[in-house]
Amino acid sequence: DAGVIQSPRHEVTEMGQEVTLRCKPISGHNSLFWYRQTMMRGLELLIYFNNNVPIDDSGMPEDRFSAKMPNASFSTLKIQPSEPRDSAVYFCASGTQASSTDTQYFGPGTRLTVL
Amino acid sequence: DAKTTQPTSMDCAEGRAANLPCNHSTISGNEYVYWYRQIHSQGPQYIIHGLKNNETNEMASLIITEDRKSSTLILPHATLRDTAVYYCIVRVVGNAGNMLTFGGGTRLMVKP
């Protein structure tokens, strides 16, 4: 099992540029989550999908952020335009919605630096 | 989801048991106790979870008090690689609101 795969692992970009983060969940999982981690705010949930449908995006900071899940094996988180305050580590996690387990498995993260 | 309270940091000697406490006095009857950890520069890793009975797996043991208002994660023989931030989370399982809300966690330092 390859686990959750994220790309790129590191991204450095300039303010105003578009950034796209990618995630491949574990095969068979039907839930996918995007988190952001900063020193100031810790780990925050941005959005999560269930069966490819966005369920709760209340954590998305503003309209510059958007997420899609076109199929069960792929999701993107896009920031357009990017700003320095978006610098953080972005984690993708996947899981299954079962009554007794329901654990989430995290990817290695994408470290984003916006200059 | 109920709020949890954990010590900010703890030290443990290598080879000894690490006991990490968590208070969750407002836990509801249908909320589980989950533990995750995050080793530096890695994503959070699931450790264990339970409802009211004590649980054990290959990584750790989880002891939940009878009133469920607190719990303890036990790493029986801590190694240097167990140095990490440990998060205690309480949440409802199996519905659309199955989000993880991470608090500050406990930074465990295992020392030789």
PDB file of C-alpha atoms in Angstrom:
ATOM      1  CA  ASP A   1       0.000   0.000   0.000  1.00  0.00           C
ATOM      2  CA  ALA A   2       1.558   3.272  -1.157  1.00  0.00           C
ATOM      3  CA  GLY A   3      -0.367   5.414   1.292  1.00  0.00           C
ATOM      4  CA  VAL A   4      -1.626   8.896   0.493  1.00  0.00           C
ATOM      5  CA  ILE A   5       0.490  10.497  -2.185  1.00  0.00           C
ATOM      6  CA  GLN A   6       0.963  14.246  -2.426  1.00  0.00           C
ATOM      7  CA  SER A   7       2.770  16.332  -4.980  1.00  0.00           C
ATOM      8  CA  PRO A   8       4.795  18.376  -5.116  1.00  0.00           C
ATOM      9  CA  ARG A   9       6.554  17.848  -1.772  1.00  0.00           C
ATOM     10  CA  HIS A  10       7.956  21.355  -1.871  1.00  0.00           C
ATOM     11  CA  GLU A  11       6.768  24.410  -3.773  1.00  0.00           C
ATOM     12  CA  VAL A  12       8.300  27.855  -3.840  1.00  0.00           C
ATOM     13  CA  THR A  13       6.450  30.511  -5.762  1.00  0.00           C
ATOM     14  CA  GLU A  14       6.065  34.239  -5.975  1.00  0.00           C
ATOM     15  CA  MET A  15       3.130  36.223  -4.709  1.00  0.00           C
ATOM     16  CA  GLY A  16       0.345  36.395  -7.243  1.00  0.00           C
ATOM     17  CA  GLN A  17       1.131  33.096  -8.906  1.00  0.00           C
ATOM     18  CA  GLU A  18      -1.289  30.197  -9.090  1.00  0.00           C
ATOM     19  CA  VAL A  19      -0.428  27.146  -7.016  1.00  0.00           C
ATOM     20  CA  THR A  20      -1.926  23.683  -7.456  1.00  0.00           C
ATOM     21  CA  LEU A  21      -1.416  20.953  -4.894  1.00  0.00           C
ATOM     22  CA  ARG A  22      -2.276  17.377  -5.752  1.00  0.00           C
ATOM     23  CA  CYS A  23      -3.383  14.374  -3.765  1.00  0.00           C
ATOM     24  CA  LYS A  24      -3.970  10.721  -4.516  1.00  0.00           C
ATOM     25  CA  PRO A  25      -5.886   9.031  -1.694  1.00  0.00           C
ATOM     26  CA  ILE A  26      -5.517   5.424  -0.621  1.00  0.00           C
ATOM     27  CA  SER A  27      -7.416   3.150  -2.972  1.00  0.00           C
ATOM     28  CA  GLY A  28     -10.824   2.237  -1.594  1.00  0.00           C
ATOM     29  CA  HIS A  29     -11.115   5.222   0.710  1.00  0.00           C
ATOM     30  CA  ASN A  30     -14.221   7.341   0.175  1.00  0.00           C
ATOM     31  CA  SER A  31     -13.352  10.404   2.263  1.00  0.00           C
ATOM     32  CA  LEU A  32     -10.654  12.951   1.518  1.00  0.00           C
ATOM     33  CA  PHE A  33      -9.497  15.849   3.645  1.00  0.00           C
ATOM     34  CA  TRP A  34      -7.276  18.868   3.077  1.00  0.00           C
ATOM     35  CA  TYR A  35      -5.501  20.377   6.103  1.00  0.00           C
ATOM     36  CA  ARG A  36      -3.122  23.279   6.523  1.00  0.00           C
ATOM     37  CA  GLN A  37      -0.473  23.532   9.237  1.00  0.00           C
ATOM     38  CA  THR A  38       1.320  26.661  10.398  1.00  0.00           C
ATOM     39  CA  MET A  39       3.263  27.456  13.537  1.00  0.00           C
ATOM     40  CA  MET A  40       0.729  30.084  14.537  1.00  0.00           C
ATOM     41  CA  ARG A  41      -2.505  28.187  13.936  1.00  0.00           C
ATOM     42  CA  GLY A  42      -1.501  24.535  14.119  1.00  0.00           C
ATOM     43  CA  LEU A  43      -3.398  21.980  12.030  1.00  0.00           C
ATOM     44  CA  GLU A  44      -6.601  23.288  10.461  1.00  0.00           C
ATOM     45  CA  LEU A  45      -9.126  21.454   8.327  1.00  0.00           C
ATOM     46  CA  LEU A  46      -9.787  23.309   5.092  1.00  0.00           C
ATOM     47  CA  ILE A  47     -12.283  21.090   3.302  1.00  0.00           C
ATOM     48  CA  TYR A  48     -13.387  17.497   3.102  1.00  0.00           C
ATOM     49  CA  PHE A  49     -15.037  15.338   0.487  1.00  0.00           C
ATOM     50  CA  ASN A  50     -17.194  12.272   0.839  1.00  0.00           C
ATOM     51  CA  ASN A  51     -17.646  10.103  -2.261  1.00  0.00           C
ATOM     52  CA  ASN A  52     -16.066  12.908  -4.323  1.00  0.00           C
ATOM     53  CA  VAL A  53     -18.614  15.481  -3.125  1.00  0.00           C
ATOM     54  CA  PRO A  54     -17.480  18.470  -1.024  1.00  0.00           C
ATOM     55  CA  ILE A  55     -19.228  18.218   2.330  1.00  0.00           C
ATOM     56  CA  ASP A  56     -17.793  21.064   4.367  1.00  0.00           C
ATOM     57  CA  ASP A  57     -15.589  23.834   3.040  1.00  0.00           C
ATOM     58  CA  SER A  58     -16.080  26.198   5.956  1.00  0.00           C
ATOM     59  CA  GLY A  59     -12.381  26.021   6.724  1.00  0.00           C
ATOM     60  CA  MET A  60     -11.333  27.380   3.342  1.00  0.00           C
ATOM     61  CA  PRO A  61      -9.832  30.765   4.208  1.00  0.00           C
ATOM     62  CA  GLU A  62     -11.177  32.760   1.274  1.00  0.00           C
ATOM     63  CA  ASP A  63     -12.210  32.698  -2.345  1.00  0.00           C
ATOM     64  CA  ARG A  64      -8.626  32.414  -3.484  1.00  0.00           C
ATOM     65  CA  PHE A  65      -8.735  28.797  -2.345  1.00  0.00           C
ATOM     66  CA  SER A  66     -10.600  26.119  -4.255  1.00  0.00           C
ATOM     67  CA  ALA A  67     -10.595  22.331  -4.141  1.00  0.00           C
ATOM     68  CA  LYS A  68     -11.847  19.708  -6.521  1.00  0.00           C
ATOM     69  CA  MET A  69     -12.181  15.962  -6.553  1.00  0.00           C
ATOM     70  CA  PRO A  70     -13.012  14.890 -10.110  1.00  0.00           C
ATOM     71  CA  ASN A  71     -12.792  11.188  -9.262  1.00  0.00           C
ATOM     72  CA  ALA A  72     -12.127   8.846  -6.368  1.00  0.00           C
ATOM     73  CA  SER A  73      -8.388   8.748  -6.961  1.00  0.00           C
ATOM     74  CA  PHE A  74      -7.455  12.394  -7.346  1.00  0.00           C
ATOM     75  CA  SER A  75      -7.966  15.765  -5.701  1.00  0.00           C
ATOM     76  CA  THR A  76      -6.486  19.224  -6.134  1.00  0.00           C
ATOM     77  CA  LEU A  77      -6.212  22.263  -3.916  1.00  0.00           C
ATOM     78  CA  LYS A  78      -5.653  25.467  -5.845  1.00  0.00           C
ATOM     79  CA  ILE A  79      -4.631  28.884  -4.598  1.00  0.00           C
ATOM     80  CA  GLN A  80      -5.050  31.759  -7.023  1.00  0.00           C
ATOM     81  CA  PRO A  81      -3.539  34.256  -6.537  1.00  0.00           C
ATOM     82  CA  SER A  82      -1.144  33.103  -3.845  1.00  0.00           C
ATOM     83  CA  GLU A  83      -0.010  35.360  -1.014  1.00  0.00           C
ATOM     84  CA  PRO A  84       2.891  35.106   1.461  1.00  0.00           C
ATOM     85  CA  ARG A  85       0.474  34.322   4.297  1.00  0.00           C
ATOM     86  CA  ASP A  86      -0.487  31.133   2.460  1.00  0.00           C
ATOM     87  CA  SER A  87       2.945  29.720   3.264  1.00  0.00           C
ATOM     88  CA  ALA A  88       2.340  26.525   5.233  1.00  0.00           C
ATOM     89  CA  VAL A  89       2.459  22.762   5.030  1.00  0.00           C
ATOM     90  CA  TYR A  90      -0.633  21.379   3.331  1.00  0.00           C
ATOM     91  CA  PHE A  91      -1.679  17.841   4.188  1.00  0.00           C
ATOM     92  CA  CYS A  92      -4.097  15.583   2.414  1.00  0.00           C
ATOM     93  CA  ALA A  93      -5.702  12.700   4.292  1.00  0.00           C
ATOM     94  CA  SER A  94      -8.060   9.933   3.281  1.00  0.00           C
ATOM     95  CA  GLY A  95     -10.268   7.524   5.140  1.00  0.00           C
ATOM     96  CA  THR A  96     -13.365   5.392   5.090  1.00  0.00           C
ATOM     97  CA  GLN A  97     -16.589   6.315   6.759  1.00  0.00           C
ATOM     98  CA  ALA A  98     -17.232   3.219   8.842  1.00  0.00           C
ATOM     99  CA  SER A  99     -18.971   3.046  12.154  1.00  0.00           C
ATOM    100  CA  SER A 100     -16.187   1.506  14.183  1.00  0.00           C
ATOM    101  CA  THR A 101     -12.967   2.572  12.511  1.00  0.00           C
ATOM    102  CA  ASP A 102     -13.144   5.825  10.585  1.00  0.00           C
ATOM    103  CA  THR A 103      -9.487   6.708  10.894  1.00  0.00           C
ATOM    104  CA  GLN A 104      -7.710   9.146   8.637  1.00  0.00           C
ATOM    105  CA  TYR A 105      -4.392   8.472   6.963  1.00  0.00           C
ATOM    106  CA  PHE A 106      -2.246  11.464   6.156  1.00  0.00           C
ATOM    107  CA  GLY A 107       0.099  12.088   3.286  1.00  0.00           C
ATOM    108  CA  PRO A 108       3.614  13.493   3.706  1.00  0.00           C
ATOM    109  CA  GLY A 109       2.457  17.042   3.019  1.00  0.00           C
ATOM    110  CA  THR A 110       3.397  19.806   0.596  1.00  0.00           C
ATOM    111  CA  ARG A 111       5.535  22.586   2.015  1.00  0.00           C
ATOM    112  CA  LEU A 112       4.466  25.781   0.277  1.00  0.00           C
ATOM    113  CA  THR A 113       6.517  28.948   0.404  1.00  0.00           C
ATOM    114  CA  VAL A 114       5.105  32.085  -1.187  1.00  0.00           C
ATOM    115  CA  LEU A 115       7.665  34.845  -1.560  1.00  0.00           C
TER     116      LEU A 115
ATOM    117  CA  ASP B   1     -16.746  17.751  19.110  1.00  0.00           C
ATOM    118  CA  ALA B   2     -15.640  17.908  22.755  1.00  0.00           C
ATOM    119  CA  LYS B   3     -12.594  19.918  23.716  1.00  0.00           C
ATOM    120  CA  THR B   4      -9.523  18.175  25.081  1.00  0.00           C
ATOM    121  CA  THR B   5      -6.787  19.335  27.431  1.00  0.00           C
ATOM    122  CA  GLN B   6      -3.264  17.954  27.273  1.00  0.00           C
ATOM    123  CA  PRO B   7       0.030  18.967  28.881  1.00  0.00           C
ATOM    124  CA  THR B   8       2.150  21.030  26.536  1.00  0.00           C
ATOM    125  CA  SER B   9       5.231  18.861  26.877  1.00  0.00           C
ATOM    126  CA  MET B  10       6.617  15.774  28.579  1.00  0.00           C
ATOM    127  CA  ASP B  11       9.930  13.977  28.810  1.00  0.00           C
ATOM    128  CA  CYS B  12      10.472  10.248  28.984  1.00  0.00           C
ATOM    129  CA  ALA B  13      13.595   8.114  29.322  1.00  0.00           C
ATOM    130  CA  GLU B  14      14.286   5.707  26.492  1.00  0.00           C
ATOM    131  CA  GLY B  15      13.016   2.223  27.285  1.00  0.00           C
ATOM    132  CA  ARG B  16      10.574   3.433  29.913  1.00  0.00           C
ATOM    133  CA  ALA B  17       6.834   3.691  29.563  1.00  0.00           C
ATOM    134  CA  ALA B  18       5.480   7.018  28.365  1.00  0.00           C
ATOM    135  CA  ASN B  19       2.090   7.896  29.844  1.00  0.00           C
ATOM    136  CA  LEU B  20       0.352  10.766  28.088  1.00  0.00           C
ATOM    137  CA  PRO B  21      -2.781  12.105  29.778  1.00  0.00           C
ATOM    138  CA  CYS B  22      -5.782  13.768  28.200  1.00  0.00           C
ATOM    139  CA  ASN B  23      -8.791  15.389  29.806  1.00  0.00           C
ATOM    140  CA  HIS B  24     -12.102  15.448  27.930  1.00  0.00           C
ATOM    141  CA  SER B  25     -14.633  16.204  30.647  1.00  0.00           C
ATOM    142  CA  THR B  26     -17.364  17.300  28.205  1.00  0.00           C
ATOM    143  CA  ILE B  27     -17.241  14.158  26.065  1.00  0.00           C
ATOM    144  CA  SER B  28     -20.584  12.923  24.795  1.00  0.00           C
ATOM    145  CA  GLY B  29     -21.794   9.353  24.887  1.00  0.00           C
ATOM    146  CA  ASN B  30     -21.280   8.802  21.162  1.00  0.00           C
ATOM    147  CA  GLU B  31     -17.820  10.373  20.947  1.00  0.00           C
ATOM    148  CA  TYR B  32     -14.708   8.259  20.580  1.00  0.00           C
ATOM    149  CA  VAL B  33     -11.253   9.107  21.897  1.00  0.00           C
ATOM    150  CA  TYR B  34      -8.598   9.147  19.165  1.00  0.00           C
ATOM    151  CA  TRP B  35      -4.858   9.540  19.410  1.00  0.00           C
ATOM    152  CA  TYR B  36      -2.616  10.692  16.588  1.00  0.00           C
ATOM    153  CA  ARG B  37       1.012  11.689  16.607  1.00  0.00           C
ATOM    154  CA  GLN B  38       3.135  13.846  14.347  1.00  0.00           C
ATOM    155  CA  ILE B  39       6.811  13.240  14.019  1.00  0.00           C
ATOM    156  CA  HIS B  40       8.787  16.244  12.865  1.00  0.00           C
ATOM    157  CA  SER B  41       8.285  17.068   9.177  1.00  0.00           C
ATOM    158  CA  GLN B  42       5.806  14.225   8.656  1.00  0.00           C
ATOM    159  CA  GLY B  43       2.029  14.002   8.422  1.00  0.00           C
ATOM    160  CA  PRO B  44       0.005  12.994  11.465  1.00  0.00           C
ATOM    161  CA  GLN B  45      -0.117   9.259  12.108  1.00  0.00           C
ATOM    162  CA  TYR B  46      -3.049   7.369  13.588  1.00  0.00           C
ATOM    163  CA  ILE B  47      -2.183   5.491  16.792  1.00  0.00           C
ATOM    164  CA  ILE B  48      -5.296   4.132  18.462  1.00  0.00           C
ATOM    165  CA  HIS B  49      -8.877   4.924  19.360  1.00  0.00           C
ATOM    166  CA  GLY B  50     -11.576   3.713  21.753  1.00  0.00           C
ATOM    167  CA  LEU B  51     -15.059   4.387  23.070  1.00  0.00           C
ATOM    168  CA  LYS B  52     -15.127   3.165  26.664  1.00  0.00           C
ATOM    169  CA  ASN B  53     -13.104  -0.027  26.900  1.00  0.00           C
ATOM    170  CA  ASN B  54      -9.337  -0.053  27.147  1.00  0.00           C
ATOM    171  CA  GLU B  55      -7.665  -0.769  23.846  1.00  0.00           C
ATOM    172  CA  THR B  56      -4.270  -2.113  22.848  1.00  0.00           C
ATOM    173  CA  ASN B  57      -2.529  -2.475  19.526  1.00  0.00           C
ATOM    174  CA  GLU B  58       1.015  -2.899  18.299  1.00  0.00           C
ATOM    175  CA  MET B  59       1.812   0.753  18.903  1.00  0.00           C
ATOM    176  CA  ALA B  60       0.208   1.649  22.205  1.00  0.00           C
ATOM    177  CA  SER B  61      -2.449   1.102  24.854  1.00  0.00           C
ATOM    178  CA  LEU B  62      -5.354   3.405  25.565  1.00  0.00           C
ATOM    179  CA  ILE B  63      -6.817   3.559  29.052  1.00  0.00           C
ATOM    180  CA  ILE B  64     -10.158   5.353  29.378  1.00  0.00           C
ATOM    181  CA  THR B  65     -11.563   6.129  32.804  1.00  0.00           C
ATOM    182  CA  GLU B  66     -14.930   4.694  33.724  1.00  0.00           C
ATOM    183  CA  ASP B  67     -16.625   8.111  33.558  1.00  0.00           C
ATOM    184  CA  ARG B  68     -14.848   8.687  30.195  1.00  0.00           C
ATOM    185  CA  LYS B  69     -13.768  12.154  31.241  1.00  0.00           C
ATOM    186  CA  SER B  70     -10.093  11.395  30.803  1.00  0.00           C
ATOM    187  CA  SER B  71      -7.772   8.943  29.136  1.00  0.00           C
ATOM    188  CA  THR B  72      -4.115   7.964  29.018  1.00  0.00           C
ATOM    189  CA  LEU B  73      -2.073   6.856  26.056  1.00  0.00           C
ATOM    190  CA  ILE B  74       0.682   4.459  27.035  1.00  0.00           C
ATOM    191  CA  LEU B  75       3.756   3.751  24.951  1.00  0.00           C
ATOM    192  CA  PRO B  76       5.119   0.747  26.860  1.00  0.00           C
ATOM    193  CA  HIS B  77       8.778   1.009  25.879  1.00  0.00           C
ATOM    194  CA  ALA B  78       9.482   4.439  24.431  1.00  0.00           C
ATOM    195  CA  THR B  79      12.233   4.790  21.849  1.00  0.00           C
ATOM    196  CA  LEU B  80      13.925   7.869  20.451  1.00  0.00           C
ATOM    197  CA  ARG B  81      11.745   7.514  17.366  1.00  0.00           C
ATOM    198  CA  ASP B  82       8.658   8.083  19.508  1.00  0.00           C
ATOM    199  CA  THR B  83       9.673  11.717  19.969  1.00  0.00           C
ATOM    200  CA  ALA B  84       6.715  13.570  18.458  1.00  0.00           C
ATOM    201  CA  VAL B  85       3.673  15.712  19.177  1.00  0.00           C
ATOM    202  CA  TYR B  86       0.795  13.560  20.402  1.00  0.00           C
ATOM    203  CA  TYR B  87      -2.762  14.700  19.787  1.00  0.00           C
ATOM    204  CA  CYS B  88      -5.803  13.542  21.746  1.00  0.00           C
ATOM    205  CA  ILE B  89      -9.049  14.088  19.844  1.00  0.00           C
ATOM    206  CA  VAL B  90     -12.646  13.239  20.697  1.00  0.00           C
ATOM    207  CA  ARG B  91     -15.129  12.925  17.871  1.00  0.00           C
ATOM    208  CA  VAL B  92     -18.244  11.272  16.631  1.00  0.00           C
ATOM    209  CA  VAL B  93     -17.604   8.409  14.249  1.00  0.00           C
ATOM    210  CA  GLY B  94     -19.394   7.334  11.136  1.00  0.00           C
ATOM    211  CA  ASN B  95     -21.311  10.369   9.999  1.00  0.00           C
ATOM    212  CA  ALA B  96     -20.756  13.245   7.655  1.00  0.00           C
ATOM    213  CA  GLY B  97     -19.147  15.319  10.379  1.00  0.00           C
ATOM    214  CA  ASN B  98     -16.166  13.053  10.800  1.00  0.00           C
ATOM    215  CA  MET B  99     -13.592  15.782  10.938  1.00  0.00           C
ATOM    216  CA  LEU B 100     -10.505  15.747  13.128  1.00  0.00           C
ATOM    217  CA  THR B 101     -10.028  18.885  15.195  1.00  0.00           C
ATOM    218  CA  PHE B 102      -6.420  19.096  16.339  1.00  0.00           C
ATOM    219  CA  GLY B 103      -5.521  20.995  19.483  1.00  0.00           C
ATOM    220  CA  GLY B 104      -2.036  21.850  20.629  1.00  0.00           C
ATOM    221  CA  GLY B 105      -1.062  18.315  21.588  1.00  0.00           C
ATOM    222  CA  THR B 106       1.697  17.129  23.902  1.00  0.00           C
ATOM    223  CA  ARG B 107       5.272  17.350  22.720  1.00  0.00           C
ATOM    224  CA  LEU B 108       6.926  14.154  23.946  1.00  0.00           C
ATOM    225  CA  MET B 109      10.697  14.137  24.105  1.00  0.00           C
ATOM    226  CA  VAL B 110      12.255  10.703  24.577  1.00  0.00           C
ATOM    227  CA  LYS B 111      15.754  11.051  25.949  1.00  0.00           C
ATOM    228  CA  PRO B 112      18.594   8.523  25.925  1.00  0.00           C
TER     229      PRO B 112
END
